[in-house]
Amino acid sequence: MHTTIDKAGRVVIPASIRERLGILPGPVDIMIDGTGIRIEVATADDLVEEDGRLVIRGTGNSLTSDDIRELRLADQR
């Protein structure tokens, strides 16, 4: 999938990708990742302990088993 960077350095993330990842307007974290750029939805640094595990409370939609399976398969491609 191709997109462009405008003169101000802005990139439009296609709607299909935003929808698949649940990206909503708001802050994101951006970092250099090898020879590319990684953009991640900014998360709160508030850790909560649940059943002896540290977790970060998610915001947005919950993932179903099918969503998780599809993400795992996409990562293997």
Short mmCIF file of C-alpha atoms in Angstrom, two decimals:
data_model
loop_
_atom_site.label_atom_id
_atom_site.label_comp_id
_atom_site.label_asym_id
_atom_site.label_seq_id
_atom_site.Cartn_x
_atom_site.Cartn_y
_atom_site.Cartn_z
CA MET A 1 0.00 0.00 0.00
CA HIS A 2 1.43 3.38 -0.96
CA THR A 3 0.87 6.84 0.43
CA THR A 4 2.76 10.12 0.23
CA ILE A 5 4.45 12.54 2.58
CA ASP A 6 3.51 16.20 2.08
CA LYS A 7 5.87 19.18 2.36
CA ALA A 8 5.07 19.51 6.07
CA GLY A 9 6.13 15.88 6.68
CA ARG A 10 2.60 14.57 7.20
CA VAL A 11 1.61 11.07 6.17
CA VAL A 12 -1.96 9.89 5.68
CA ILE A 13 -2.49 6.41 7.10
CA PRO A 14 -5.07 4.71 4.85
CA ALA A 15 -8.49 4.18 6.42
CA SER A 16 -8.32 0.39 6.03
CA ILE A 17 -5.17 0.26 8.16
CA ARG A 18 -6.54 2.69 10.77
CA GLU A 19 -9.74 0.67 11.06
CA ARG A 20 -7.93 -2.67 11.30
CA LEU A 21 -5.67 -1.41 14.10
CA GLY A 22 -8.30 0.69 15.86
CA ILE A 23 -6.30 3.89 15.44
CA LEU A 24 -8.31 6.96 16.37
CA PRO A 25 -7.35 10.65 16.14
CA GLY A 26 -5.03 11.55 18.99
CA PRO A 27 -1.45 11.23 20.17
CA VAL A 28 0.88 8.58 18.78
CA ASP A 29 4.45 7.52 19.52
CA ILE A 30 6.87 7.57 16.58
CA MET A 31 10.33 6.01 16.58
CA ILE A 32 13.06 4.88 14.23
CA ASP A 33 12.93 1.13 13.62
CA GLY A 34 15.95 -0.02 11.61
CA THR A 35 15.63 1.73 8.26
CA GLY A 36 11.95 2.50 8.79
CA ILE A 37 9.61 4.32 11.09
CA ARG A 38 7.28 2.77 13.64
CA ILE A 39 4.10 4.53 14.69
CA GLU A 40 2.25 3.25 17.75
CA VAL A 41 -0.86 4.47 19.46
CA ALA A 42 0.25 6.28 22.60
CA THR A 43 -0.73 4.37 25.70
CA ALA A 44 -0.97 5.42 29.29
CA ASP A 45 1.97 4.41 31.44
CA ASP A 46 -0.39 3.37 34.21
CA LEU A 47 0.34 -0.26 35.03
CA VAL A 48 -2.25 -2.22 36.94
CA GLU A 49 -1.71 -5.60 38.56
CA GLU A 50 -4.30 -8.23 37.68
CA ASP A 51 -3.92 -11.81 38.87
CA GLY A 52 -0.24 -11.24 39.58
CA ARG A 53 0.49 -9.75 36.12
CA LEU A 54 1.23 -6.16 35.21
CA VAL A 55 -1.11 -4.93 32.48
CA ILE A 56 -1.81 -1.64 30.76
CA ARG A 57 -5.49 -0.87 30.55
CA GLY A 58 -6.53 -0.76 26.91
CA THR A 59 -8.68 1.89 25.35
CA GLY A 60 -10.94 1.39 22.41
CA ASN A 61 -12.53 -1.81 21.14
CA SER A 62 -11.86 -5.24 22.60
CA LEU A 63 -10.27 -7.84 20.35
CA THR A 64 -12.10 -11.05 19.60
CA SER A 65 -10.39 -14.41 19.19
CA ASP A 66 -10.78 -14.03 15.41
CA ASP A 67 -9.11 -10.57 15.53
CA ILE A 68 -6.14 -11.97 17.44
CA ARG A 69 -5.84 -14.96 15.08
CA GLU A 70 -5.88 -12.64 12.05
CA LEU A 71 -3.21 -10.36 13.58
CA ARG A 72 -0.99 -13.35 14.32
CA LEU A 73 -1.38 -14.69 10.79
CA ALA A 74 -0.66 -11.26 9.30
CA ASP A 75 2.53 -11.05 11.37
CA GLN A 76 3.73 -14.38 9.93
CA ARG A 77 3.28 -13.28 6.31
#
